[in-house]
CSV table of C-alpha atoms in Angstrom, one decimal:
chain,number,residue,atom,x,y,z
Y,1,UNK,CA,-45.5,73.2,27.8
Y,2,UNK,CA,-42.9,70.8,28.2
Y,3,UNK,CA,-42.8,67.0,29.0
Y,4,UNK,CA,-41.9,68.1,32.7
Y,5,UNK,CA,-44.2,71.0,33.0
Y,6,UNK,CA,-46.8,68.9,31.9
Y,7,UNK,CA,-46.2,66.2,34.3
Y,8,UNK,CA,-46.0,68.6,37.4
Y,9,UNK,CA,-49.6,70.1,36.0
Y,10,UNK,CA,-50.7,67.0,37.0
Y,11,UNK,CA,-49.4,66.0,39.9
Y,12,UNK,CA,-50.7,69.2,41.1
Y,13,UNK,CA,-53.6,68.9,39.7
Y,14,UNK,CA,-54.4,65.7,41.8
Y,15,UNK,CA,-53.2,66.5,44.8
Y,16,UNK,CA,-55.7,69.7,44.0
Y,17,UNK,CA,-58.6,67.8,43.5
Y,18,UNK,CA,-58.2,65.1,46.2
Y,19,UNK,CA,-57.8,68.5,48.8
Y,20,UNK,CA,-61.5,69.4,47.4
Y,21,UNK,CA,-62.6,66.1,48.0
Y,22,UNK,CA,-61.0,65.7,51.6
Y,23,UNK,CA,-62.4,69.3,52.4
Y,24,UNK,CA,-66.1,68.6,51.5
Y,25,UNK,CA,-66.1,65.2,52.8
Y,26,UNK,CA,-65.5,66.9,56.1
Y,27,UNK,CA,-67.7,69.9,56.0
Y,28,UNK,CA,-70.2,67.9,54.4
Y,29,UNK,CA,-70.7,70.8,51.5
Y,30,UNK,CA,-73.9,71.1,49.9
Y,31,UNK,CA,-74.0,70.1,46.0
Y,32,UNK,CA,-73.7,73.2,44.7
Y,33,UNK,CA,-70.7,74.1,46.8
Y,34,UNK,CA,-68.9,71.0,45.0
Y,35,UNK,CA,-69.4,71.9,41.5
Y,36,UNK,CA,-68.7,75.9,42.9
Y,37,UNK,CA,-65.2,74.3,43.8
Y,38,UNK,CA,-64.5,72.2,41.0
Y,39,UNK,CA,-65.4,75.4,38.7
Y,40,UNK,CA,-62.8,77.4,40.8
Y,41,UNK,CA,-59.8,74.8,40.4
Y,42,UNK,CA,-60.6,74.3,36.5
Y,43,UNK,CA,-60.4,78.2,36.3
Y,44,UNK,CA,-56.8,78.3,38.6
Y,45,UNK,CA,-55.6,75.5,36.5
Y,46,UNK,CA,-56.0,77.0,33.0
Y,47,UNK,CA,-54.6,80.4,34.2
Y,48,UNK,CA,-51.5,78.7,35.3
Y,49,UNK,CA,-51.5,77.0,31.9
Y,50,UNK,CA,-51.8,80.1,30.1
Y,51,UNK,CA,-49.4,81.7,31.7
Y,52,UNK,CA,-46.7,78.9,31.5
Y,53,UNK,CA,-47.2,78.7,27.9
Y,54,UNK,CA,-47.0,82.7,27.3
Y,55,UNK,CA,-43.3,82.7,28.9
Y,56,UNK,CA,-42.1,79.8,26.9
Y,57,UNK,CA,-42.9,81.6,23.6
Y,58,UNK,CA,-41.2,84.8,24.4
Y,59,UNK,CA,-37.7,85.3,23.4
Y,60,UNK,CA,-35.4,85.6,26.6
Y,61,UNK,CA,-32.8,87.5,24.4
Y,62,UNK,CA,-34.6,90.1,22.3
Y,63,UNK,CA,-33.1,91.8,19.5
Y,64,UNK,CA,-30.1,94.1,20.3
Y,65,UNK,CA,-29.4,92.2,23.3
Y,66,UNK,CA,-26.4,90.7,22.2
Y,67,UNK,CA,-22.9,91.9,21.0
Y,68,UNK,CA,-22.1,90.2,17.5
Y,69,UNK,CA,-18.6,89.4,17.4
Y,70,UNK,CA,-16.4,89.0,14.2
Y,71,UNK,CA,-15.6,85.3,13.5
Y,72,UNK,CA,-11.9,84.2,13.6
Y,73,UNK,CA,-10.5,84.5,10.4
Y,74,UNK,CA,-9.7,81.1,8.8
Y,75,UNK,CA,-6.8,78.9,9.2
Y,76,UNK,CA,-5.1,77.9,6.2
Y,77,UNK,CA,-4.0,73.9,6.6
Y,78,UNK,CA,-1.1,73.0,4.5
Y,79,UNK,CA,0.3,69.6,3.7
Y,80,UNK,CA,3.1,67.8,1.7
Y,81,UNK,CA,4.3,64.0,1.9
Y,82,UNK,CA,7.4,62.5,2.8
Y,83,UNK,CA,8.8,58.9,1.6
Y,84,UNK,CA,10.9,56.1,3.2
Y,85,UNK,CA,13.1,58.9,5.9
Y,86,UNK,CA,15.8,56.2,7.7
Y,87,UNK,CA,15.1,57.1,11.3
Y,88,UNK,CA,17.2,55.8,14.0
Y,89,UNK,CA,16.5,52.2,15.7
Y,90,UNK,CA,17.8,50.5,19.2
Y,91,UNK,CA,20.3,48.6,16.9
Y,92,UNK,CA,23.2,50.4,14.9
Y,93,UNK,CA,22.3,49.8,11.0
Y,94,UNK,CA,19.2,49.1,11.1
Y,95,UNK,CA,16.9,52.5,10.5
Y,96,UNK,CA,13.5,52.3,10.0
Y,97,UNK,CA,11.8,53.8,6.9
Y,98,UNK,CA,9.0,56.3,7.6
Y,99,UNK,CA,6.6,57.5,5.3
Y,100,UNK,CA,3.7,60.3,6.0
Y,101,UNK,CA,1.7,63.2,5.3
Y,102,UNK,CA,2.4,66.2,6.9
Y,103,UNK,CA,0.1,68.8,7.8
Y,104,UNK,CA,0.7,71.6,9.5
Y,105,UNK,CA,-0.6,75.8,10.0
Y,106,UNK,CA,0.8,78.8,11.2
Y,107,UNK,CA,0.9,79.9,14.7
Y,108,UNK,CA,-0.1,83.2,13.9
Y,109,UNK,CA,-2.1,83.2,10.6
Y,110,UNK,CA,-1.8,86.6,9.9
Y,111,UNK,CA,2.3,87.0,10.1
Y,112,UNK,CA,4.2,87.1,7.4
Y,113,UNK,CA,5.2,83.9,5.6
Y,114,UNK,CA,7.7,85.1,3.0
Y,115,UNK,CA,10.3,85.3,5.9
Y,116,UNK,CA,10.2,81.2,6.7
Y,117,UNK,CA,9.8,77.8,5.3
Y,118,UNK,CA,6.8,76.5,7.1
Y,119,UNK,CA,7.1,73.6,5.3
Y,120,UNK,CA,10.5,72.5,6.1
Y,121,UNK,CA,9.9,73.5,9.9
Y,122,UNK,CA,6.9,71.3,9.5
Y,123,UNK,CA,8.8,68.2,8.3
Y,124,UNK,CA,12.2,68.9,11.0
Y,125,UNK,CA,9.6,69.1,14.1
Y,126,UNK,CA,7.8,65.7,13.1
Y,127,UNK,CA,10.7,63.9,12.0
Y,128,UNK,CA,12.7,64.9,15.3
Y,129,UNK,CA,9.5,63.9,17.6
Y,130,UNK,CA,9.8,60.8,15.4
Y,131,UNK,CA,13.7,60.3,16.4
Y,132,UNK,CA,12.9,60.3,20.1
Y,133,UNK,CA,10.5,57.8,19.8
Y,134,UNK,CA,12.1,55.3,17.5
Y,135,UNK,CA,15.8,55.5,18.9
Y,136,UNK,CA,14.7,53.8,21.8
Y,137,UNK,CA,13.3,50.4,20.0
Y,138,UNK,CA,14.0,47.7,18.5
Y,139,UNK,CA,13.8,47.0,15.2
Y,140,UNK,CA,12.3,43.6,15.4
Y,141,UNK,CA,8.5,45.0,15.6
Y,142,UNK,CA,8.0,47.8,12.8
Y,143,UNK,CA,4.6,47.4,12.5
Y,144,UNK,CA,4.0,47.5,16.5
Y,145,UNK,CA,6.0,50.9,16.2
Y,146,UNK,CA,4.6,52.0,13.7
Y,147,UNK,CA,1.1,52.2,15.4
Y,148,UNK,CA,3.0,53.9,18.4
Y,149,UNK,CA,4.5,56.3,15.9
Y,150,UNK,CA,0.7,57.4,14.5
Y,151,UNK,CA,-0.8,58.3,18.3
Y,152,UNK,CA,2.2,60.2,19.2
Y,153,UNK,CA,2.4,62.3,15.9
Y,154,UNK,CA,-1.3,62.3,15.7
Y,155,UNK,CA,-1.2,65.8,17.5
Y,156,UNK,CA,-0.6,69.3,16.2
Y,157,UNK,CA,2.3,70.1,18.4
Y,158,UNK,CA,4.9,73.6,17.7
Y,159,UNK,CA,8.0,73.5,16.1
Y,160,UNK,CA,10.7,74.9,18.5
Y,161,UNK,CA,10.8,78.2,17.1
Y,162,UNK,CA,6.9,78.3,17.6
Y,163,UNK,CA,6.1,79.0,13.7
Y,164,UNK,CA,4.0,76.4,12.7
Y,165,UNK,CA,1.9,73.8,14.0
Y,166,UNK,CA,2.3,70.6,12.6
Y,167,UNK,CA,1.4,66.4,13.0
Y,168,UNK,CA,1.6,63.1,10.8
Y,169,UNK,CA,-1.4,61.9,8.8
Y,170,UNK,CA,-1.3,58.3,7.2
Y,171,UNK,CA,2.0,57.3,9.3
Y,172,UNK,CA,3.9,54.3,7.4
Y,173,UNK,CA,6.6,52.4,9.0
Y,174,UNK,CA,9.1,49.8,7.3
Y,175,UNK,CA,12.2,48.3,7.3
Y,176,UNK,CA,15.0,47.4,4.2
Y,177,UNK,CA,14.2,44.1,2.8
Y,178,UNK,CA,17.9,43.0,3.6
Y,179,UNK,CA,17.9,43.7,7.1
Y,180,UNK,CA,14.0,42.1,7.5
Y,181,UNK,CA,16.0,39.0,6.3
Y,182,UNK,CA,18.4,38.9,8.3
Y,183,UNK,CA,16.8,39.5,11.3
Y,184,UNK,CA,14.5,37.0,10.9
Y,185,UNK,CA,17.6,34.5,10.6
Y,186,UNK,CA,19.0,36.0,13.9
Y,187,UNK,CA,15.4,35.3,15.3
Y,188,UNK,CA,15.5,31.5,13.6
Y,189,UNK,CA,18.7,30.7,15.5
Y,190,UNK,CA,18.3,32.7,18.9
Y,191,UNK,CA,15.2,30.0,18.6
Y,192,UNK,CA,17.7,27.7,18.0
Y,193,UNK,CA,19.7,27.7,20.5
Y,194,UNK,CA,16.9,28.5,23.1
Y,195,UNK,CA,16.1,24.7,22.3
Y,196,UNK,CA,19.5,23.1,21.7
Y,197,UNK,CA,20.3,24.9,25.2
Y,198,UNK,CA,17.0,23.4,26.9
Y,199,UNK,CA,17.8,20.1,25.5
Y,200,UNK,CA,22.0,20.5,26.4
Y,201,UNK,CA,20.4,21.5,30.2
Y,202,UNK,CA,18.7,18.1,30.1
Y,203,UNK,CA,20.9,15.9,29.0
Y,204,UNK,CA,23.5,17.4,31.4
Y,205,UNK,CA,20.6,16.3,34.3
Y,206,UNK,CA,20.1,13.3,33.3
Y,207,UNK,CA,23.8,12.2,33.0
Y,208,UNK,CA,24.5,13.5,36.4
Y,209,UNK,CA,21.0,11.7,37.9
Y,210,UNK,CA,22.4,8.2,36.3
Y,211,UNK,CA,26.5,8.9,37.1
Y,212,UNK,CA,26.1,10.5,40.2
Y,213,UNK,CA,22.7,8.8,42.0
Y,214,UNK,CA,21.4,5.8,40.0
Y,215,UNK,CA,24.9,4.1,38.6
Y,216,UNK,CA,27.2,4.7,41.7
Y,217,UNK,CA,26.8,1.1,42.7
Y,218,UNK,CA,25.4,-2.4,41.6
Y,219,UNK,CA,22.6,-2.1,44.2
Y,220,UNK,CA,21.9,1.7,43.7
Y,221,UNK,CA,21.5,0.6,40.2
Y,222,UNK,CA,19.5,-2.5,40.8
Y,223,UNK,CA,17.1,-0.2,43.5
Y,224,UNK,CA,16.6,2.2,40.2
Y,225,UNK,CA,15.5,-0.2,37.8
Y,226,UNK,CA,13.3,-2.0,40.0
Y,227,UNK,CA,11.7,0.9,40.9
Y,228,UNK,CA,10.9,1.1,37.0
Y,229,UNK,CA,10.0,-2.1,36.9
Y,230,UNK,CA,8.4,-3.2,39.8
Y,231,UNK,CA,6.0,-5.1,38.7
Y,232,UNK,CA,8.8,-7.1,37.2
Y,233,UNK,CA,10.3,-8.3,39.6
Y,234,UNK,CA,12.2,-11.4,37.8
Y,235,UNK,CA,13.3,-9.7,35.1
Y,236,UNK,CA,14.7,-7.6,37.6
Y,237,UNK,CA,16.8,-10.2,39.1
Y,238,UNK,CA,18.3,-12.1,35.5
Y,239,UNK,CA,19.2,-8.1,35.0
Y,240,UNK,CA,21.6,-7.8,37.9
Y,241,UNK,CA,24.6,-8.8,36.0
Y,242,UNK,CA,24.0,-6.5,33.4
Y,243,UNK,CA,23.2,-3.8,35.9
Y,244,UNK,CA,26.5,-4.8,37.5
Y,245,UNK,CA,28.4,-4.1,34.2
Y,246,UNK,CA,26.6,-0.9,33.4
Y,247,UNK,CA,27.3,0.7,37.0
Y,248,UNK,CA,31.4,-0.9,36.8
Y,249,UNK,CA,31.5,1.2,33.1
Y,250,UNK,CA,29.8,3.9,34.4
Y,251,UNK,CA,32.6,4.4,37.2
Y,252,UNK,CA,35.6,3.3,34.9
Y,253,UNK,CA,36.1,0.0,37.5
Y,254,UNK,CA,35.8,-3.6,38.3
Y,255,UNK,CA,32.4,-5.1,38.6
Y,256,UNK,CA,31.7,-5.6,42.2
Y,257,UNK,CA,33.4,-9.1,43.4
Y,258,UNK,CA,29.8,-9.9,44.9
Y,259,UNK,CA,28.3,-9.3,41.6
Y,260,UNK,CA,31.0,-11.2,39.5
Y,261,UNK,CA,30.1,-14.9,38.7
Y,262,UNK,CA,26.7,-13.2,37.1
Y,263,UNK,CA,29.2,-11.9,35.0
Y,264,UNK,CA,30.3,-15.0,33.4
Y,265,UNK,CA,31.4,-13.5,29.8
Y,266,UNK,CA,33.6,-10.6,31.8
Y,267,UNK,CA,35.6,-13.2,34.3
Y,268,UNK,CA,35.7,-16.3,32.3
Y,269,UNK,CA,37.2,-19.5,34.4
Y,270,UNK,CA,41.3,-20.7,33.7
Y,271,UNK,CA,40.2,-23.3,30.4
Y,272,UNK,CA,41.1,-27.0,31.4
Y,273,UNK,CA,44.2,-28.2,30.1
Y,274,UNK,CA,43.8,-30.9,27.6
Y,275,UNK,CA,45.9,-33.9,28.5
Y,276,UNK,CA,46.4,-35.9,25.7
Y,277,UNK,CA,48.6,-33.5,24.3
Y,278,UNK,CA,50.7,-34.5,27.0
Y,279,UNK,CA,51.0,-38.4,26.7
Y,280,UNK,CA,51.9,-40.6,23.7
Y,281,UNK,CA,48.9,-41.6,21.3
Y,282,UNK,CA,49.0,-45.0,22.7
Y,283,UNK,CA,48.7,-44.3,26.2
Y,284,UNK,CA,45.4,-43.0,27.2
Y,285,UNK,CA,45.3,-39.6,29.4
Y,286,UNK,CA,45.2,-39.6,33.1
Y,287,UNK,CA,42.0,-39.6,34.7
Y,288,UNK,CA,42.9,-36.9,37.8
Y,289,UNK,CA,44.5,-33.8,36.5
Y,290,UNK,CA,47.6,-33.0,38.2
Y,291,UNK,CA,47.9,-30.3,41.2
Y,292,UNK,CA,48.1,-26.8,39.5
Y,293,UNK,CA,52.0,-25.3,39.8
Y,294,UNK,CA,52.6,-22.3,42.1
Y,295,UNK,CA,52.5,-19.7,38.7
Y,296,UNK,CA,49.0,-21.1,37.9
Y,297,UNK,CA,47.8,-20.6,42.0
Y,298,UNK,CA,49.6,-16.8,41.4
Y,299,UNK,CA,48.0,-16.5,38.2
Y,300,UNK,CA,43.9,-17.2,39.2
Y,301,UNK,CA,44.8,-15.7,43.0
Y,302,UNK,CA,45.4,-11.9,40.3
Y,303,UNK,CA,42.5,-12.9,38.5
Y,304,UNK,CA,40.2,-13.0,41.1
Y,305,UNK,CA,41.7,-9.6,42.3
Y,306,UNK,CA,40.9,-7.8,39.3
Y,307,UNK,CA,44.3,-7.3,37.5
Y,308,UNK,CA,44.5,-7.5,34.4
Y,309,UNK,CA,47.1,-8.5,31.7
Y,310,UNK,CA,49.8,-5.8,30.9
Y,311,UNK,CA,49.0,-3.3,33.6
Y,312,UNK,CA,52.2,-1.9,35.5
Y,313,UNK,CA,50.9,-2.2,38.9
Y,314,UNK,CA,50.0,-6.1,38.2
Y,315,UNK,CA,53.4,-6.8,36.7
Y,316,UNK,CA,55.1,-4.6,39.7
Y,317,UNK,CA,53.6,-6.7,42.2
Y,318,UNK,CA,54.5,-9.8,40.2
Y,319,UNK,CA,58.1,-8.8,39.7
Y,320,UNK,CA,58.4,-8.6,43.8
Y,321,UNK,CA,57.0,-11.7,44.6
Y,322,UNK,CA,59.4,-13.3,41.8
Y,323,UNK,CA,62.0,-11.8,43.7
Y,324,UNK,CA,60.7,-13.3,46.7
Y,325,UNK,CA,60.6,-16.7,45.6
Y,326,UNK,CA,63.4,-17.1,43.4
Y,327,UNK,CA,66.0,-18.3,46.4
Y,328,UNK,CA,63.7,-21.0,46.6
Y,329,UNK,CA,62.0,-22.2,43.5
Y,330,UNK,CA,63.7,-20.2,40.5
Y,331,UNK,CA,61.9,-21.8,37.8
Y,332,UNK,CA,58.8,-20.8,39.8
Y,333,UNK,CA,60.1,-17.3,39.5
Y,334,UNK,CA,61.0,-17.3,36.1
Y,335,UNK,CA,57.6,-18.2,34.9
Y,336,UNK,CA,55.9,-15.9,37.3
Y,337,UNK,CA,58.1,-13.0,35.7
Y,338,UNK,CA,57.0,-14.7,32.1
Y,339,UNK,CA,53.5,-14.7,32.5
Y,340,UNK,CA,53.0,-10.6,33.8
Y,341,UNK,CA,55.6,-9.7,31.1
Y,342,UNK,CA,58.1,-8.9,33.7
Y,343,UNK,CA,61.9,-8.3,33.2
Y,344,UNK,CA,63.5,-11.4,34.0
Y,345,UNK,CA,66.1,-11.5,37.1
Y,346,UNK,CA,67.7,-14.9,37.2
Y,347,UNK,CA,70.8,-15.5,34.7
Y,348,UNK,CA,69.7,-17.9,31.8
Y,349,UNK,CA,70.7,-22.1,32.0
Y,350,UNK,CA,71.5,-22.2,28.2
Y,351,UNK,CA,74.2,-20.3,28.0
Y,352,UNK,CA,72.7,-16.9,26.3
Y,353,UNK,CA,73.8,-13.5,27.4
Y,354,UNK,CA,71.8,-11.6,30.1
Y,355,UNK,CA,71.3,-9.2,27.7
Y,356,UNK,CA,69.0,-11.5,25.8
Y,357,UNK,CA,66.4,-12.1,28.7
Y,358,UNK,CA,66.0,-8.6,30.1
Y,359,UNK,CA,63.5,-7.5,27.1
Y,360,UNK,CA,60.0,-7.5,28.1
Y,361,UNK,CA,57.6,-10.3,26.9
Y,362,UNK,CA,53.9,-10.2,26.7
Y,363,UNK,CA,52.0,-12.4,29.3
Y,364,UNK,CA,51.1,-15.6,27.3
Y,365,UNK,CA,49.4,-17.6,29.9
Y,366,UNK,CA,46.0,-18.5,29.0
Y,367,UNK,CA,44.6,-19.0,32.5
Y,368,UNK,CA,45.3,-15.1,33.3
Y,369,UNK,CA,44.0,-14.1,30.0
């Protein structure tokens, strides 16, 4: 009997015994009918057994039953190896270089082989199920496509004339040594310039965050760096000027006339005129300095707007206002015209031809300077 047979036995056998019981409890049987019963069961139970063991033994298929078939004749598996085939890639030039074992068998073992090349039909069906495969990738991952390569010629599949069956043992995948060199250098600079681009992208942001937000003005600038340095506040302040010149650079003007006497070394003040140069050695020099002419009021009144020596707006406004002056004060206007380097318009007191004083001269007064 079996593990299951068995088990049902006694199950059955229980539930038997505990009817027996359940029965004589209630009829209140006399002793002897209790070991009548238990007799009976035993006897039920071992014919069953018998029985069960009887039809397990026989044979269900006796002799002559069956109809012996002939077994399939054997197929004949063939192989040969092929070395380093260039098979096409995503990229023009650069093939990849397969190496296998091919095995293959007839369709139909018992045709006539004299009247094909299994072989060769073997090695054209792999190698074009290769093609299709490796004409659509790159050339950077061989060895990925190689692995691809082994699953998908892994499977006897028919050439298309249906002669042979045939699939790719041992599938080996390479490329020239050349081209593995040089596509690793295209890989070293396509990394290359992914960083020099990242870093181009951020220096780009960060000149147009400093030109266009933080260094459009003194106080945008000044807002900026005490924002960095807040908890620097009087370092903040002796930095104005200097934030002052940074923001006029940064905007190719002026500093900011509110910002500009913290700018001492960019506006300096007219130097003081030494007197005793004036006066003989014996005399000693005046204690008050004289009134300052009208060129020297003309000259600080362009300082303090901001033009500068040799520019051809300065000297254009200069020239006008030495026209403008030279009906009244000519020497006035001369020297106005001598200090902005402008053409000189009044006819010369020594005598010298026009000619001579209609050159250009470079400003040479100090207090402009």
């Amino acid at each position: 009997m079996t593990s299951g047979q068995k088990t049902v036995s006694a199950f059955l056998s229980l539930i038997t015994g505990l009817l027996v019981v359940i029965l004589g409890l209630c009829l209140d049987w006399a002793p002897w009918m209790w070991i009548a019963a238990l007799v009976l069961v035993s006897a039920l139970w071992a014919v069953v057994a018998y029985s069960a063991t009887r039809t397990r033994r026989s044979d269900p298929f006796p002799p002559g039953s069956l109809i012996d078939l002939p077994a399939p004749p054997p197929v004949e598996r063939q192989e040969l190896f092929i070395s380093r085939v260039p098979l096409p890639s995503l990229l023009d030039d650069y093939d990849f270089l397969m190496s296998a074992r091919v095995r293959w068998c007839p369709v139909e073992p018992l045709a006539n082989e004299q009247l094909i090349n299994p072989g060769a039909l073997a090695t054209e069906c792999v190698l074009a199920r290769a093609r299709a495969i490796t004409a659509g990738l790159p050339p950077f991952r061989s060895s990925l496509v190689q692995h691809q390569l082994s699953a998908a010629l892994g499977v006897m599949a028919p050439d298309p004339g249906e002669h042979v069956l045939a699939m790719a043992l041992d599938v080996e995948l390479s490329l020239k040594d050349e081209d593995q060199e040089r596509l690793d250098r295209l890989a070293a600079i396509r990394k290359d310039e992914a960083v020099w681009e990242h870093q181009r992208k951020y220096e780009q942001n960060k000149r147009e965050y400093l030109g266009n937000d933080v260094l459009t003005t003194t106080g945008s600038a000044v807002v900026w760096w005490l924002a960095r340095n807040d908890d620097h506040v009087e370092k903040t302040v002796k930095d104005i000027g200097l934030l002052a010149r940074l923001s006029s650079a940064a905007n190719d003007r002026e500093v900011d006339e509110p910002f500009r006497h913290l700018v001492a070394e960019a506006f300096p003040p007219p130097p003081e005129r030494d007197w005793t140069m004036d006066v003989p050695d014996a005399e000693e020099p005046p204690h008050e300095q004289p009134d300052p002419s009208h060129a020297d009021v003309f000259a600080d009144f362009f300082r303090r707007m901001g033009f500068r020596p040799g520019e051809d707006e300065g000297a254009l406004i200069a020239d006008q206002v030495a026209m403008a002056v030279a009906s009244r004060d000519a020497v006035t206007a001369d020297e106005i015209r001598r200090r902005f380097g402008v053409r000189s318009m009044v006819p010369p007191s020594n005598g010298s031809s026009p000619a001579a004083q209609t050159d250009e001269e470079e400003p040479d007064d100090p207090d402009y300077a």
